[in-house]
Short mmCIF file of C-alpha atoms and ligand atoms in Angstrom, two decimals:
data_model
loop_
_atom_site.label_atom_id
_atom_site.label_comp_id
_atom_site.label_asym_id
_atom_site.label_seq_id
_atom_site.Cartn_x
_atom_site.Cartn_y
_atom_site.Cartn_z
CA UNK A 1 46.83 -0.68 -30.52
CA UNK A 2 45.35 -3.73 -32.26
CA UNK A 3 41.57 -3.88 -32.67
CA UNK A 4 39.38 -6.89 -33.26
CA UNK A 5 35.74 -7.17 -34.11
CA UNK A 6 32.82 -9.35 -33.06
CA UNK A 7 29.05 -9.06 -32.89
CA UNK A 8 28.49 -9.26 -29.13
CA UNK A 9 31.32 -8.46 -26.72
CA UNK A 10 30.75 -10.21 -23.40
CA UNK A 11 32.61 -9.19 -20.25
CA UNK A 12 32.80 -12.04 -17.70
CA UNK A 13 32.76 -15.84 -17.93
CA UNK A 14 30.47 -16.50 -14.99
CA UNK A 15 27.11 -18.21 -15.54
CA UNK A 16 25.62 -15.08 -17.19
CA UNK A 17 28.38 -14.52 -19.75
CA UNK A 18 28.82 -18.19 -20.62
CA UNK A 19 25.12 -18.96 -21.01
CA UNK A 20 24.67 -15.85 -23.16
CA UNK A 21 27.59 -16.77 -25.40
CA UNK A 22 26.19 -20.29 -25.80
CA UNK A 23 22.62 -19.13 -26.57
CA UNK A 24 23.92 -16.63 -29.12
CA UNK A 25 26.01 -19.29 -30.84
CA UNK A 26 22.90 -21.46 -31.20
CA UNK A 27 21.34 -18.52 -33.09
CA UNK A 28 24.41 -18.14 -35.28
CA UNK A 29 25.53 -14.95 -33.51
CA UNK A 30 29.24 -14.50 -32.86
CA UNK A 31 30.60 -13.36 -29.50
CA UNK A 32 33.88 -13.01 -27.65
CA UNK A 33 33.95 -13.62 -23.89
CA UNK A 34 36.62 -11.74 -21.93
CA UNK A 35 37.35 -13.16 -18.47
CA UNK A 36 39.80 -11.58 -16.03
CA UNK A 37 40.55 -14.82 -14.17
CA UNK A 38 42.11 -18.07 -15.36
CA UNK A 39 40.04 -21.01 -16.59
CA UNK A 40 41.28 -23.04 -13.61
CA UNK A 41 40.07 -20.33 -11.22
CA UNK A 42 36.54 -19.96 -12.59
CA UNK A 43 36.10 -23.72 -12.84
CA UNK A 44 36.90 -24.20 -9.16
CA UNK A 45 35.18 -21.21 -7.58
CA UNK A 46 32.70 -22.75 -5.10
CA UNK A 47 29.48 -20.78 -5.00
CA UNK A 48 25.79 -21.58 -5.45
CA UNK A 49 24.35 -25.06 -5.84
CA UNK A 50 20.59 -24.98 -6.37
CA UNK A 51 19.19 -24.86 -9.91
CA UNK A 52 15.57 -23.95 -10.49
CA UNK A 53 13.35 -26.09 -12.67
CA UNK A 54 13.50 -23.51 -15.49
CA UNK A 55 17.30 -23.16 -15.32
CA UNK A 56 17.69 -26.93 -15.71
CA UNK A 57 15.25 -26.93 -18.64
CA UNK A 58 17.10 -24.10 -20.37
CA UNK A 59 20.47 -25.82 -20.00
CA UNK A 60 19.03 -29.10 -21.22
CA UNK A 61 17.28 -27.55 -24.21
CA UNK A 62 20.48 -25.67 -25.06
CA UNK A 63 22.37 -28.96 -25.20
CA UNK A 64 24.52 -28.46 -22.08
CA UNK A 65 22.47 -30.55 -19.65
CA UNK A 66 23.91 -34.01 -20.24
CA UNK A 67 26.19 -34.26 -17.18
CA UNK A 68 23.74 -32.16 -15.15
CA UNK A 69 21.05 -34.74 -15.84
CA UNK A 70 23.39 -37.60 -14.94
CA UNK A 71 25.00 -36.15 -11.81
CA UNK A 72 22.55 -33.51 -10.58
CA UNK A 73 20.50 -34.44 -7.52
CA UNK A 74 16.80 -33.86 -8.13
CA UNK A 75 14.95 -32.78 -4.98
CA UNK A 76 11.19 -32.86 -4.55
CA UNK A 77 11.16 -31.13 -1.18
CA UNK A 78 13.10 -29.23 1.46
CA UNK A 79 12.98 -28.99 5.23
CA UNK A 80 12.36 -25.97 7.41
CA UNK A 81 13.71 -26.72 10.89
CA UNK A 82 12.90 -24.63 13.94
CA UNK A 83 12.17 -25.17 17.62
CA UNK A 84 14.07 -28.48 17.44
CA UNK A 85 11.75 -30.07 14.85
CA UNK A 86 11.80 -30.45 11.08
CA UNK A 87 8.88 -29.67 8.73
CA UNK A 88 8.98 -30.83 5.12
CA UNK A 89 7.77 -28.58 2.32
CA UNK A 90 6.84 -30.86 -0.56
CA UNK A 91 7.87 -28.58 -3.42
CA UNK A 92 6.69 -30.83 -6.25
CA UNK A 93 3.22 -31.45 -4.77
CA UNK A 94 2.68 -27.71 -4.40
CA UNK A 95 3.93 -26.74 -7.87
CA UNK A 96 2.47 -29.25 -10.34
CA UNK A 97 5.49 -31.51 -10.14
CA UNK A 98 8.29 -28.95 -10.39
CA UNK A 99 11.57 -29.75 -8.65
CA UNK A 100 15.00 -28.25 -7.97
CA UNK A 101 18.33 -29.80 -8.88
CA UNK A 102 21.44 -29.63 -6.70
CA UNK A 103 24.46 -29.20 -8.99
CA UNK A 104 27.39 -26.92 -8.19
CA UNK A 105 27.74 -23.62 -10.03
CA UNK A 106 31.33 -24.50 -10.92
CA UNK A 107 30.06 -27.66 -12.62
CA UNK A 108 27.65 -25.58 -14.72
CA UNK A 109 30.58 -23.30 -15.56
CA UNK A 110 32.80 -26.28 -16.53
CA UNK A 111 30.08 -27.71 -18.80
CA UNK A 112 29.52 -24.37 -20.53
CA UNK A 113 33.23 -23.69 -21.06
CA UNK A 114 33.69 -27.16 -22.55
CA UNK A 115 30.68 -26.69 -24.85
CA UNK A 116 31.88 -23.29 -26.07
CA UNK A 117 35.44 -24.43 -26.70
CA UNK A 118 34.26 -27.62 -28.46
CA UNK A 119 32.16 -25.46 -30.78
CA UNK A 120 35.16 -23.23 -31.56
CA UNK A 121 33.86 -20.40 -29.35
CA UNK A 122 36.15 -17.48 -28.51
CA UNK A 123 36.71 -17.41 -24.73
CA UNK A 124 39.71 -15.44 -23.49
CA UNK A 125 40.86 -16.15 -19.96
CA UNK A 126 43.17 -13.79 -18.08
CA UNK A 127 41.77 -11.06 -20.32
CA UNK A 128 40.72 -8.13 -18.15
CA UNK A 129 38.34 -5.51 -19.45
CA UNK A 130 39.70 -2.12 -18.47
CA UNK A 131 37.05 0.18 -19.91
CA UNK A 132 34.19 0.40 -22.41
CA UNK A 133 33.87 3.13 -25.07
CA UNK A 134 31.47 4.52 -27.63
CA UNK A 135 28.35 3.20 -25.96
CA UNK A 136 26.24 5.76 -27.81
CA UNK A 137 27.75 4.86 -31.18
CA UNK A 138 27.04 1.90 -33.48
CA UNK A 139 30.48 0.44 -32.74
CA UNK A 140 31.02 0.34 -29.00
CA UNK A 141 34.33 -1.14 -27.88
CA UNK A 142 35.82 -2.95 -24.92
CA UNK A 143 39.42 -2.12 -24.05
CA UNK A 144 41.11 -5.09 -22.42
CA UNK A 145 44.52 -6.39 -21.45
CA UNK A 146 45.67 -9.85 -22.52
CA UNK A 147 49.18 -11.33 -22.59
CA UNK A 148 50.60 -8.02 -21.41
CA UNK A 149 49.13 -6.05 -24.33
CA UNK A 150 46.20 -3.65 -24.43
CA UNK A 151 43.63 -4.22 -27.19
CA UNK A 152 40.22 -3.04 -28.34
CA UNK A 153 37.32 -5.34 -29.13
CA UNK A 154 34.78 -3.58 -31.35
CA UNK A 155 31.25 -4.93 -31.23
CA UNK A 156 27.64 -4.19 -32.07
CA UNK A 157 26.59 -4.44 -28.43
CA UNK A 158 28.31 -5.10 -25.12
CA UNK A 159 26.97 -7.47 -22.47
CA UNK A 160 28.20 -6.54 -19.00
CA UNK A 161 28.20 -9.95 -17.28
CA UNK A 162 31.13 -9.06 -15.05
CA UNK A 163 29.59 -9.56 -11.62
CA UNK A 164 29.13 -7.15 -8.75
CA UNK A 165 32.76 -5.90 -8.78
CA UNK A 166 33.05 -5.57 -12.55
CA UNK A 167 33.66 -2.42 -14.58
CA UNK A 168 30.59 -2.27 -16.83
CA UNK A 169 28.02 -0.92 -14.37
CA UNK A 170 30.35 1.91 -13.35
CA UNK A 171 30.93 2.82 -17.00
CA UNK A 172 27.35 4.09 -17.27
CA UNK A 173 27.30 7.90 -16.95
CA UNK A 174 26.35 9.34 -13.57
CA UNK A 175 22.66 10.03 -13.18
CA UNK A 176 21.46 7.27 -15.54
CA UNK A 177 21.16 4.46 -12.99
CA UNK A 178 19.17 4.40 -9.78
CA UNK A 179 20.50 1.97 -7.15
CA UNK A 180 18.40 0.26 -4.49
CA UNK A 181 20.28 -1.46 -1.71
CA UNK A 182 20.07 -3.17 1.66
CA UNK A 183 22.95 -4.56 3.71
CA UNK A 184 22.31 -7.21 6.33
CA UNK A 185 24.05 -7.24 9.71
CA UNK A 186 25.36 -10.78 9.18
CA UNK A 187 27.17 -13.03 6.69
CA UNK A 188 27.41 -16.77 5.97
CA UNK A 189 30.36 -18.95 6.77
CA UNK A 190 30.23 -21.76 4.20
CA UNK A 191 32.12 -25.04 4.13
CA UNK A 192 32.42 -27.97 1.78
CA UNK A 193 33.21 -31.24 3.58
CA UNK A 194 34.11 -34.73 2.43
CA UNK A 195 31.31 -36.54 4.18
CA UNK A 196 28.00 -38.00 3.07
CA UNK A 197 25.07 -35.59 3.55
CA UNK A 198 23.26 -36.18 6.86
CA UNK A 199 19.83 -35.80 5.25
CA UNK A 200 18.52 -36.38 1.75
CA UNK A 201 17.24 -32.84 1.30
CA UNK A 202 18.24 -29.27 2.11
CA UNK A 203 17.56 -28.10 5.65
CA UNK A 204 16.97 -24.39 6.29
CA UNK A 205 17.28 -24.04 10.05
CA UNK A 206 16.13 -21.21 12.32
CA UNK A 207 17.87 -21.26 15.71
CA UNK A 208 18.28 -18.82 18.58
CA UNK A 209 22.05 -18.82 17.94
CA UNK A 210 21.52 -18.01 14.26
CA UNK A 211 20.63 -19.55 10.91
CA UNK A 212 22.19 -22.79 9.60
CA UNK A 213 21.83 -24.56 6.26
CA UNK A 214 22.53 -28.16 5.32
CA UNK A 215 23.07 -28.76 1.62
CA UNK A 216 25.18 -31.07 -0.50
CA UNK A 217 27.01 -31.48 -3.79
CA UNK A 218 27.08 -35.26 -4.20
CA UNK A 219 26.51 -38.44 -2.17
CA UNK A 220 30.02 -37.86 -0.73
CA UNK A 221 30.17 -34.07 -0.36
CA UNK A 222 28.21 -31.94 2.11
CA UNK A 223 27.83 -28.15 1.84
CA UNK A 224 26.98 -26.34 5.07
CA UNK A 225 26.50 -22.72 6.06
CA UNK A 226 26.33 -20.86 9.38
CA UNK A 227 25.13 -17.33 9.98
CA UNK A 228 28.09 -15.33 11.31
CA UNK A 229 29.18 -11.72 11.87
CA UNK A 230 29.68 -9.65 8.68
CA UNK A 231 33.32 -9.00 9.61
CA UNK A 232 33.93 -12.52 10.88
CA UNK A 233 37.55 -13.67 11.01
CA UNK A 234 37.87 -17.15 9.48
CA UNK A 235 40.86 -17.83 11.77
CA UNK A 236 38.45 -17.69 14.70
CA UNK A 237 36.69 -20.73 13.24
CA UNK A 238 38.85 -23.82 13.50
CA UNK A 239 37.14 -26.92 12.10
CA UNK A 240 36.05 -28.25 15.52
CA UNK A 241 34.25 -25.02 16.33
CA UNK A 242 32.40 -25.08 12.99
CA UNK A 243 31.20 -28.67 13.50
CA UNK A 244 30.15 -28.00 17.09
CA UNK A 245 28.17 -24.90 16.13
CA UNK A 246 26.49 -26.66 13.20
CA UNK A 247 25.51 -29.61 15.40
CA UNK A 248 24.09 -27.25 18.05
CA UNK A 249 21.99 -25.29 15.58
CA UNK A 250 20.80 -28.29 13.56
CA UNK A 251 19.97 -30.44 16.64
CA UNK A 252 16.43 -31.81 16.89
CA UNK A 253 14.44 -33.19 19.80
CA UNK A 254 14.63 -36.61 18.15
CA UNK A 255 18.43 -36.67 18.08
CA UNK A 256 19.59 -35.52 14.59
CA UNK A 257 23.31 -36.29 14.16
CA UNK A 258 25.39 -34.31 11.70
CA UNK A 259 28.16 -36.35 10.10
CA UNK A 260 31.54 -34.60 9.92
CA UNK A 261 34.59 -35.05 7.71
CA UNK A 262 37.59 -33.18 6.27
CA UNK A 263 36.74 -29.59 5.30
CA UNK A 264 38.01 -28.93 1.78
CA UNK A 265 36.73 -25.37 1.32
CA UNK A 266 35.87 -22.58 3.73
CA UNK A 267 34.71 -19.03 2.98
CA UNK A 268 32.58 -16.09 4.05
CA UNK A 269 29.75 -14.76 1.88
CA UNK A 270 28.50 -11.24 2.58
CA UNK A 271 24.74 -10.65 2.48
CA UNK A 272 23.27 -7.84 0.47
CA UNK A 273 20.28 -6.92 -1.64
CA UNK A 274 21.11 -4.64 -4.57
CA UNK A 275 19.43 -3.59 -7.82
CA UNK A 276 20.24 -0.97 -10.43
CA UNK A 277 17.62 0.34 -12.81
CA UNK A 278 17.56 0.29 -15.75
CA UNK A 279 19.65 -2.72 -16.84
CA UNK A 280 20.65 -1.03 -20.07
CA UNK A 281 22.31 2.15 -21.28
CA UNK A 282 22.66 2.74 -25.02
CA UNK A 283 24.51 -0.33 -26.39
CA UNK A 284 25.53 -1.73 -23.00
CA UNK A 285 23.30 -4.39 -21.40
CA UNK A 286 23.92 -5.48 -17.80
CA UNK A 287 23.04 -9.03 -16.72
CA UNK A 288 23.38 -11.11 -13.55
CA UNK A 289 25.34 -9.92 -10.53
CA UNK A 290 26.58 -6.89 -12.49
CA UNK A 291 23.05 -5.51 -12.13
CA UNK A 292 21.68 -7.12 -8.98
CA UNK A 293 22.61 -9.12 -5.90
CA UNK A 294 20.30 -11.14 -3.68
CA UNK A 295 21.09 -12.57 -0.25
CA UNK A 296 21.71 -16.31 -0.77
CA UNK A 297 18.88 -17.58 1.46
CA UNK A 298 16.54 -18.12 -1.51
CA UNK A 299 19.28 -19.78 -3.66
CA UNK A 300 18.49 -17.37 -6.49
CA UNK A 301 21.66 -15.54 -7.62
CA UNK A 302 22.71 -17.96 -10.33
CA UNK A 303 19.14 -18.60 -11.48
CA UNK A 304 18.46 -14.91 -11.86
CA UNK A 305 21.64 -14.43 -13.88
CA UNK A 306 20.50 -17.18 -16.27
CA UNK A 307 16.99 -15.67 -16.49
CA UNK A 308 18.46 -12.30 -17.55
CA UNK A 309 20.56 -13.70 -20.36
CA UNK A 310 17.73 -15.86 -21.65
CA UNK A 311 15.78 -12.61 -22.21
CA UNK A 312 18.83 -10.85 -23.66
CA UNK A 313 19.66 -13.77 -25.95
CA UNK A 314 16.14 -13.83 -27.39
CA UNK A 315 16.12 -10.04 -27.84
CA UNK A 316 19.47 -10.03 -29.64
CA UNK A 317 18.39 -12.94 -31.83
CA UNK A 318 15.27 -11.02 -32.92
CA UNK A 319 17.36 -7.92 -33.62
CA UNK A 320 19.94 -9.74 -35.72
CA UNK A 321 17.22 -11.66 -37.55
CA UNK A 322 15.00 -8.78 -38.58
CA UNK A 323 16.27 -5.54 -37.09
CA UNK A 324 13.34 -5.59 -34.63
CA UNK A 325 14.23 -3.54 -31.54
CA UNK A 326 11.09 -4.12 -29.41
CA UNK A 327 12.53 -6.96 -27.31
CA UNK A 328 15.83 -5.16 -26.79
CA UNK A 329 14.01 -2.02 -25.72
CA UNK A 330 11.91 -4.06 -23.30
CA UNK A 331 14.95 -5.95 -21.92
CA UNK A 332 15.31 -3.96 -18.71
CA UNK A 333 11.60 -3.87 -17.84
CA UNK A 334 11.15 -7.56 -18.65
CA UNK A 335 14.05 -8.58 -16.42
CA UNK A 336 13.21 -6.19 -13.59
CA UNK A 337 9.83 -7.84 -13.03
CA UNK A 338 11.58 -11.11 -12.15
CA UNK A 339 14.42 -9.33 -10.36
CA UNK A 340 12.05 -7.65 -7.92
CA UNK A 341 9.98 -10.81 -7.36
CA UNK A 342 13.19 -12.66 -6.53
CA UNK A 343 14.46 -9.75 -4.42
CA UNK A 344 11.31 -9.92 -2.35
CA UNK A 345 11.47 -13.71 -1.94
CA UNK A 346 15.16 -13.65 -0.97
CA UNK A 347 14.59 -10.83 1.53
CA UNK A 348 11.55 -12.67 2.95
CA UNK A 349 13.45 -15.96 3.42
CA UNK A 350 16.37 -14.03 4.94
CA UNK A 351 14.33 -12.12 7.47
CA UNK A 352 12.29 -15.20 8.42
CA UNK A 353 15.32 -17.38 9.13
CA UNK A 354 18.14 -15.24 10.56
CA UNK A 355 18.86 -13.95 14.02
CA UNK A 356 18.84 -10.17 13.99
CA UNK A 357 21.13 -8.04 16.14
CA UNK A 358 19.55 -6.86 19.36
CA UNK A 359 17.52 -10.05 19.73
CA UNK A 360 14.26 -8.13 19.60
CA UNK A 361 11.77 -10.54 21.24
CA UNK A 362 8.92 -9.13 19.13
CA UNK A 363 10.81 -9.94 15.90
CA UNK A 364 11.66 -13.41 17.16
CA UNK A 365 8.01 -14.18 17.84
CA UNK A 366 6.98 -12.89 14.43
CA UNK A 367 9.55 -15.21 12.85
CA UNK A 368 8.27 -18.23 14.76
CA UNK A 369 4.69 -17.41 13.86
CA UNK A 370 5.65 -17.06 10.18
CA UNK A 371 7.52 -20.38 10.22
CA UNK A 372 4.59 -22.13 11.91
CA UNK A 373 2.23 -20.68 9.29
CA UNK A 374 4.41 -21.60 6.29
CA UNK A 375 4.69 -25.18 7.54
CA UNK A 376 1.00 -25.63 8.37
CA UNK A 377 -0.92 -23.74 5.69
CA UNK A 378 -0.97 -25.15 2.17
CA UNK A 379 -1.46 -21.62 0.79
CA UNK A 380 1.58 -20.26 2.64
CA UNK A 381 3.70 -23.31 1.79
CA UNK A 382 2.74 -22.89 -1.88
CA UNK A 383 4.01 -19.32 -1.82
CA UNK A 384 7.40 -20.56 -0.65
CA UNK A 385 7.41 -23.55 -3.01
CA UNK A 386 6.49 -21.76 -6.24
CA UNK A 387 9.06 -19.05 -5.65
CA UNK A 388 11.73 -21.57 -4.63
CA UNK A 389 11.38 -23.79 -7.71
CA UNK A 390 11.13 -20.61 -9.81
CA UNK A 391 8.12 -18.91 -11.31
CA UNK A 392 7.65 -19.65 -14.99
CA UNK A 393 6.10 -16.23 -15.67
CA UNK A 394 6.53 -13.07 -13.62
P1 FAD B 401 29.87 -13.97 -11.66
O1 FAD B 401 29.65 -15.42 -11.48
O2 FAD B 401 30.33 -13.13 -10.58
O3 FAD B 401 30.73 -13.79 -12.97
C1 FAD B 401 31.32 -12.58 -13.32
C2 FAD B 401 32.64 -12.86 -14.01
O4 FAD B 401 33.18 -11.65 -14.50
C3 FAD B 401 33.67 -13.43 -13.05
O5 FAD B 401 34.19 -14.62 -13.58
C4 FAD B 401 34.73 -12.34 -12.95
O6 FAD B 401 36.03 -12.86 -12.76
C5 FAD B 401 34.56 -11.65 -14.28
N1 FAD B 401 35.03 -10.25 -14.31
C6 FAD B 401 34.87 -9.29 -13.37
N2 FAD B 401 35.42 -8.14 -13.77
C7 FAD B 401 35.95 -8.38 -14.99
C8 FAD B 401 36.69 -7.58 -15.91
N3 FAD B 401 36.97 -6.28 -15.65
N4 FAD B 401 37.10 -8.13 -17.07
C9 FAD B 401 36.81 -9.44 -17.35
N5 FAD B 401 36.14 -10.24 -16.50
C10 FAD B 401 35.71 -9.71 -15.34
N6 FAD B 401 24.18 -17.63 -4.85
C11 FAD B 401 23.39 -18.53 -4.33
O7 FAD B 401 22.25 -18.64 -4.78
N7 FAD B 401 23.81 -19.37 -3.32
C12 FAD B 401 25.08 -19.29 -2.82
O8 FAD B 401 25.45 -20.05 -1.93
C13 FAD B 401 25.94 -18.33 -3.32
N8 FAD B 401 27.19 -18.22 -2.84
C14 FAD B 401 27.97 -17.23 -3.32
C15 FAD B 401 29.26 -17.03 -2.80
C16 FAD B 401 30.09 -16.00 -3.24
C17 FAD B 401 31.46 -15.79 -2.63
C18 FAD B 401 29.59 -15.12 -4.26
C19 FAD B 401 30.45 -13.97 -4.74
C20 FAD B 401 28.32 -15.33 -4.80
C21 FAD B 401 27.51 -16.37 -4.34
N9 FAD B 401 26.23 -16.58 -4.87
C22 FAD B 401 25.44 -17.51 -4.35
C23 FAD B 401 25.70 -15.81 -5.96
C24 FAD B 401 25.91 -16.50 -7.31
O9 FAD B 401 27.06 -17.27 -7.29
C25 FAD B 401 25.94 -15.39 -8.35
O10 FAD B 401 24.68 -14.79 -8.35
C26 FAD B 401 26.33 -15.84 -9.75
O11 FAD B 401 27.68 -16.19 -9.80
C27 FAD B 401 26.05 -14.72 -10.76
O12 FAD B 401 26.60 -15.01 -12.00
P2 FAD B 401 27.19 -13.87 -12.92
O13 FAD B 401 27.65 -14.57 -14.14
O14 FAD B 401 26.25 -12.75 -13.01
O15 FAD B 401 28.44 -13.29 -12.12
C1 DHB B 402 23.10 -23.65 -1.37
C2 DHB B 402 23.26 -22.30 -1.36
C3 DHB B 402 22.18 -21.50 -1.03
O1 DHB B 402 22.33 -20.17 -1.02
C4 DHB B 402 20.96 -22.04 -0.71
O2 DHB B 402 19.93 -21.23 -0.38
C5 DHB B 402 20.80 -23.40 -0.74
C6 DHB B 402 21.87 -24.21 -1.07
C7 DHB B 402 24.24 -24.51 -1.72
O3 DHB B 402 25.35 -23.96 -1.90
O4 DHB B 402 24.09 -25.72 -1.82
#
């Protein structure tokens, strides 16, 4: 079997793996990124769309923010809609001018892939990691298949950036990791439609029939989500039914009209909260969805993945520069502080905005009271705003 060698072996070319590879290259550290899927597939996978202030800054400072700055939609506020009326949360006023930027995850991925390939970076698509070995040694290795052959990639450290269904987390010996998990009794049905957004900002909508979200990707593309059953059958949702349900949930007393158009993408996103601790075992470091999942209501998954690899990139840079291990040793604890803050925020947004099974009238009244408070108290609105745009320090 042929073996190759690099400094950092990265499994997964999602946002975590690609940002890490890019940050390492800026520090003169070599990496190889192994990605099971094709380039075409990862560049067209429609997922998240909201970038925190700090994520945008990092991408810009790292030299991959040019198109993001040109095409990204900067938002200063968002709307919470309930009881047939909208209430604006002015994010920037509540957070010393911080904003969010709407820019599709697949666009971030395209920009990063282009930047890595332009710089001569080693990205291997359709290269599936099968297993990892020698984690306790100074030369851990990733076994992977590529072009029908099985190979080993020897490295100094391995970054497991292979998402929730990857192989890295499971390669850690039993008993090392503790897992914390919550499943929600609902999912999101998401669509992308060729129609101008019906509002300038995001609308998070609480409705007796369930949650709805209005978002966008560009002045011509609208992204919309509906709370649905966890085992929902997409075939039960022809386009007309989706538009009708969205219009019903997003309706306001002053006659909000949702524009409709051809649906170009349709999918179901399960909802779960999940964390493993610690994020590291010997020479394997987990980052992003490989280590934690948040329900999408807070728009945090992608941002959290980027926050992890920023910490990991800095720690590896210090180690390669001087042999200092302090930052690497602190990696898991440093990341977990943000992970749990974001877990709490995402859970809080989720439980405030969704319809829960059983229609418990007590719960429903608590939700309405919470929504009324968040939209009328500056202190409560600030809590939402500073978490939503992303906390600089946690
Ligand atoms: P991923 O983006 O999952 O990247 C992991 C990569 O590893 C993938 O490319 C995968 O193909 C690759 N891989 C896996 N196994 C292997 C292997 N054995 N060998 C090589 N490569 C491997 N967040 C939001 O905030 N809002 C949303 O609306 C939203 N929608 C989502 C919809 C879906 C269907 C999913 C799955 C997630 C969604 N998220 C959303 C979450 C957000 O997209 C993720 O948090 C983000 O992608 C995390 O980035 P990552 O790099 O850690 O993982
Ligand atoms: C989008 C996704 C989210 O999970 C969210 O909270 C807001 C917006 C989006 O895809 O645009």
